[in-house]
Amino acid sequence: ESEHPKHTMMKAIVVKEYKEWKSQNLEPVEVDKPTAGAGQVLIKAKAAAVNPIDWMVMAGFLKGAGWAQPAPYIPGYDVAGVVEAVGEGVTDFKAGDEVFSVNWSLDVGQQMGRHDDNAGEQKKGPIAGTFAEYCVLPANKVSKKPSKLSFEEAAGVALVGTTAYQSLKTLGVEKGKKVLILGAAGAVGNLACQLAKSMGAYVATTASSRTMEYVKPLGVDKIINYREEKWEECSDLKDIDAVLDTVGEKEGFERAKKIVKEGGSFISISSGDVGYVPTAHKGFKYASFYVLKNNVKDQDTLAGMVADGKLKLKVEKTFPFTKQGVTDAFTAQTSGKSMGKNVIVF
């Protein structure tokens, strides 16, 4: 303790080896506070959202996909907070700015992203790092937070909102198109339903009796109770333009083939069954697994929509940055019962 002046230290969750989250030490521990290098901003965290990808990466599930596996590392991808300091060459931000971001590979036109920078010549940014009192991010991944947006909402919308928005754009969803979104109760599906409606599309989605009341206010054109009806047998959906699977539906792609029209599209963000090559499937213009890319313009669009009340994001629960709080946040996230975002607050 005496060797380090207090102000150069911070509390963070540190993952030393890749294993199931339940066997990880989720106690925030003292580590060195990072400093902003050239082109970077140092953010004092106010909120960090929990996502399914956190425990998947932590467990080592993404190693086979070629994602970087640094150890030790600080998990967490979504953050909202206040700029503490800026590095050399940063002109768009100053200390005191309220900001948010998803720390993910920068969008430089590659097909899809991952948690480490995977395309272009840009300097490789730090990986993850938001489950901490401070984090450092490249300035070109950071958005200013609208004042009407809470820190919890800003942290909550970044990863899931970007995923929903980019998936719909990749699927070619627009006015006059018909899209089926599998899983309206989860955060990505919920936002995707609202965004697809705002794009002018006909939107069908799936829910259960348990989630029906939560899904109804989304204003979609059709809700299918998946426990009572097979969506691929629904006559209204014959020759649909696109399917977005947000839940990793069993045999999702095979079933989608029965209703998607010739030259239509399919994306899953939860199952790799469809593969990773968009043009590999006869009869489909695009069919692939998809992972978001960090895109500041997309972040800005989403934040503006939430701030203006055009996009509703439910923050289900907030948790303190303590061992118990972080454990509870992961428990809620992995229960499969959450409707809305689980957010750690600092």
Tab-separated table of C-alpha atoms in Angstrom, residues 179-180 182 224 230-243 252-262 264 284:
chain	number	residue	atom	x	y	z
A	179	VAL	CA	-38.320	-9.164	-40.950
A	180	LEU	CA	-38.690	-11.828	-38.266
A	182	LEU	CA	-36.307	-14.191	-32.864
A	224	ILE	CA	-45.671	-15.464	-32.155
A	230	LYS	CA	-43.636	-22.963	-34.828
A	231	TRP	CA	-42.672	-19.680	-36.474
A	232	GLU	CA	-41.509	-21.401	-39.665
A	233	GLU	CA	-45.056	-22.768	-40.137
A	234	CYS	CA	-46.697	-19.336	-39.839
A	235	SER	CA	-48.375	-18.517	-43.174
A	236	ASP	CA	-47.965	-14.729	-42.649
A	237	LEU	CA	-44.199	-15.163	-42.727
A	238	LYS	CA	-43.909	-17.065	-46.015
A	239	ASP	CA	-41.432	-15.325	-48.342
A	240	ILE	CA	-40.134	-13.019	-45.613
A	241	ASP	CA	-37.118	-10.871	-46.504
A	242	ALA	CA	-34.965	-11.443	-43.439
A	243	VAL	CA	-34.583	-13.314	-40.148
A	252	GLY	CA	-32.647	-21.677	-36.536
A	253	PHE	CA	-31.065	-21.410	-39.965
A	254	GLU	CA	-32.565	-24.682	-41.260
A	255	ARG	CA	-35.993	-23.500	-40.161
A	256	ALA	CA	-35.474	-20.033	-41.635
A	257	LYS	CA	-34.818	-21.619	-45.043
A	258	LYS	CA	-38.504	-22.660	-45.103
A	259	ILE	CA	-39.793	-19.070	-44.990
A	260	VAL	CA	-37.071	-16.711	-46.251
A	261	LYS	CA	-37.609	-15.742	-49.877
A	262	GLU	CA	-35.064	-16.326	-52.647
A	264	GLY	CA	-33.273	-13.017	-48.636
A	284	PHE	CA	-29.473	-16.307	-49.684
